[in-house]
Amino acid sequence: MLSRIAVTPKAAELLRGLRAEHGPLMFHQSGGCCDGSSPMCYPAGEFLTGDADEFLGELDIGAAEPVPMWMSKAQFEYWKHTHLTVDVVPGRGGGFSLEAPTGNRFLIRSRLLTDEESQAFMAPGNPRT
């Protein structure tokens, strides 16, 4: 299945641990400011999304439910030609992101969509995600 987002095995492992502690999770790709531009992980529903946010898809972390991911529509306009992979590295996570106390931080690795992916995502009648 074609997707704009993916998760590395190491990030999925951390997410399963966070899920065991906090319950179902969600991501919102931060648009900058205090925590730079980093993926922020929250308990599901703690970060309110709305019409100003773009749903990117769901990350399969090997748990009971996938982890949905959003970013602001304004930011999506800049990133719409990229595929995003959630990864994890040692370091301090974003102040409000659940991984902050673990000694790790989530980050996004990106690549341009292939021509085939771009055509599929931009085709009329197809979801943008």
Tab-separated table of C-alpha atoms in Angstrom:
chain	number	residue	atom	x	y	z
A	1	MET	CA	0.000	0.000	0.000
A	2	LEU	CA	1.282	3.435	-0.956
A	3	SER	CA	1.986	5.690	2.023
A	4	ARG	CA	3.562	9.094	2.678
A	5	ILE	CA	4.907	7.951	6.035
A	6	ALA	CA	6.912	5.084	7.515
A	7	VAL	CA	8.576	4.195	10.799
A	8	THR	CA	11.950	2.566	11.444
A	9	PRO	CA	12.083	-0.632	13.520
A	10	LYS	CA	13.938	1.213	16.310
A	11	ALA	CA	11.308	3.975	16.439
A	12	ALA	CA	8.505	1.381	16.369
A	13	GLU	CA	10.108	-0.359	19.359
A	14	LEU	CA	10.209	2.895	21.355
A	15	LEU	CA	6.619	3.646	20.339
A	16	ARG	CA	5.467	0.226	21.581
A	17	GLY	CA	7.076	0.987	24.948
A	18	LEU	CA	5.441	4.411	25.090
A	19	ARG	CA	2.117	2.851	24.123
A	20	ALA	CA	2.427	0.325	26.975
A	21	GLU	CA	2.916	3.228	29.381
A	22	HIS	CA	0.543	5.853	27.941
A	23	GLY	CA	-2.022	3.957	25.845
A	24	PRO	CA	-2.801	4.709	22.180
A	25	LEU	CA	-0.577	7.360	20.604
A	26	MET	CA	-0.582	10.011	17.891
A	27	PHE	CA	2.016	12.201	16.125
A	28	HIS	CA	1.873	15.783	14.960
A	29	GLN	CA	4.777	17.071	12.891
A	30	SER	CA	5.832	20.277	14.581
A	31	GLY	CA	6.161	23.298	12.322
A	32	GLY	CA	8.973	24.961	14.183
A	33	CYS	CA	9.256	27.425	17.050
A	34	CYS	CA	10.348	26.064	20.419
A	35	ASP	CA	11.090	22.468	19.421
A	36	GLY	CA	12.238	23.137	15.873
A	37	SER	CA	10.551	20.966	13.298
A	38	SER	CA	10.259	17.619	14.996
A	39	PRO	CA	7.648	14.891	15.192
A	40	MET	CA	5.827	15.250	18.499
A	41	CYS	CA	4.326	12.126	20.082
A	42	TYR	CA	1.279	12.477	22.336
A	43	PRO	CA	-1.329	10.218	23.914
A	44	ALA	CA	-4.074	9.822	21.294
A	45	GLY	CA	-6.397	12.825	21.350
A	46	GLU	CA	-4.187	14.978	23.596
A	47	PHE	CA	-3.159	17.203	20.675
A	48	LEU	CA	-6.308	18.542	19.077
A	49	THR	CA	-6.339	18.431	15.288
A	50	GLY	CA	-8.818	20.170	13.021
A	51	ASP	CA	-9.400	21.728	9.636
A	52	ALA	CA	-5.962	23.373	9.723
A	53	ASP	CA	-4.229	19.963	9.892
A	54	GLU	CA	-3.444	17.423	7.187
A	55	PHE	CA	-3.785	13.723	8.035
A	56	LEU	CA	-0.665	11.980	6.696
A	57	GLY	CA	-1.546	8.373	7.450
A	58	GLU	CA	-0.999	5.725	10.095
A	59	LEU	CA	2.248	4.175	11.314
A	60	ASP	CA	2.161	0.412	11.836
A	61	ILE	CA	4.252	-0.135	14.972
A	62	GLY	CA	3.181	-3.744	15.541
A	63	ALA	CA	0.698	-2.855	18.298
A	64	ALA	CA	-3.065	-3.222	18.662
A	65	GLU	CA	-3.664	-0.006	16.729
A	66	PRO	CA	-1.574	2.109	14.367
A	67	VAL	CA	-0.271	5.559	15.295
A	68	PRO	CA	-1.972	8.325	13.259
A	69	MET	CA	0.137	11.264	12.111
A	70	TRP	CA	-0.757	14.842	11.138
A	71	MET	CA	0.934	18.128	10.234
A	72	SER	CA	-0.434	21.596	9.619
A	73	LYS	CA	-1.845	22.130	6.121
A	74	ALA	CA	0.385	25.172	5.660
A	75	GLN	CA	3.485	23.089	6.388
A	76	PHE	CA	2.169	20.230	4.241
A	77	GLU	CA	2.209	22.562	1.225
A	78	TYR	CA	6.005	22.677	1.574
A	79	TRP	CA	6.383	18.947	2.329
A	80	LYS	CA	3.763	17.467	-0.022
A	81	HIS	CA	6.433	16.132	-2.387
A	82	THR	CA	8.234	14.179	0.326
A	83	HIS	CA	7.995	10.790	1.976
A	84	LEU	CA	8.588	10.986	5.739
A	85	THR	CA	10.107	8.289	7.958
A	86	VAL	CA	9.897	8.575	11.742
A	87	ASP	CA	13.207	7.516	13.300
A	88	VAL	CA	14.756	7.809	16.755
A	89	VAL	CA	18.236	8.881	17.871
A	90	PRO	CA	19.857	9.480	21.269
A	91	GLY	CA	19.161	12.940	22.625
A	92	ARG	CA	16.559	14.994	24.406
A	93	GLY	CA	13.085	14.837	22.879
A	94	GLY	CA	10.787	17.798	22.395
A	95	GLY	CA	9.489	19.328	25.619
A	96	PHE	CA	5.949	18.015	25.223
A	97	SER	CA	6.711	14.819	23.293
A	98	LEU	CA	6.370	11.560	25.227
A	99	GLU	CA	9.893	10.335	24.459
A	100	ALA	CA	11.520	13.365	26.161
A	101	PRO	CA	12.384	11.549	29.428
A	102	THR	CA	13.735	8.414	27.683
A	103	GLY	CA	17.051	9.875	26.526
A	104	ASN	CA	15.910	9.581	22.910
A	105	ARG	CA	14.246	11.888	20.430
A	106	PHE	CA	12.137	11.268	17.370
A	107	LEU	CA	13.198	12.838	14.100
A	108	ILE	CA	12.026	12.819	10.503
A	109	ARG	CA	14.081	11.448	7.658
A	110	SER	CA	12.705	12.570	4.320
A	111	ARG	CA	13.125	11.860	0.653
A	112	LEU	CA	11.410	13.191	-2.426
A	113	LEU	CA	8.496	11.138	-3.683
A	114	THR	CA	9.273	9.109	-6.773
A	115	ASP	CA	7.526	10.209	-9.966
A	116	GLU	CA	5.187	7.220	-9.602
A	117	GLU	CA	4.330	8.091	-5.974
A	118	SER	CA	3.832	11.751	-6.814
A	119	GLN	CA	1.471	10.949	-9.689
A	120	ALA	CA	-0.534	8.572	-7.476
A	121	PHE	CA	-0.884	11.112	-4.650
A	122	MET	CA	-1.725	14.030	-6.944
A	123	ALA	CA	-4.195	12.177	-9.192
A	124	PRO	CA	-7.714	13.670	-9.198
A	125	GLY	CA	-10.055	11.803	-6.871
A	126	ASN	CA	-7.225	10.228	-4.893
A	127	PRO	CA	-6.641	11.260	-1.311
A	128	ARG	CA	-3.700	13.619	-0.883
A	129	THR	CA	-2.263	11.180	1.571
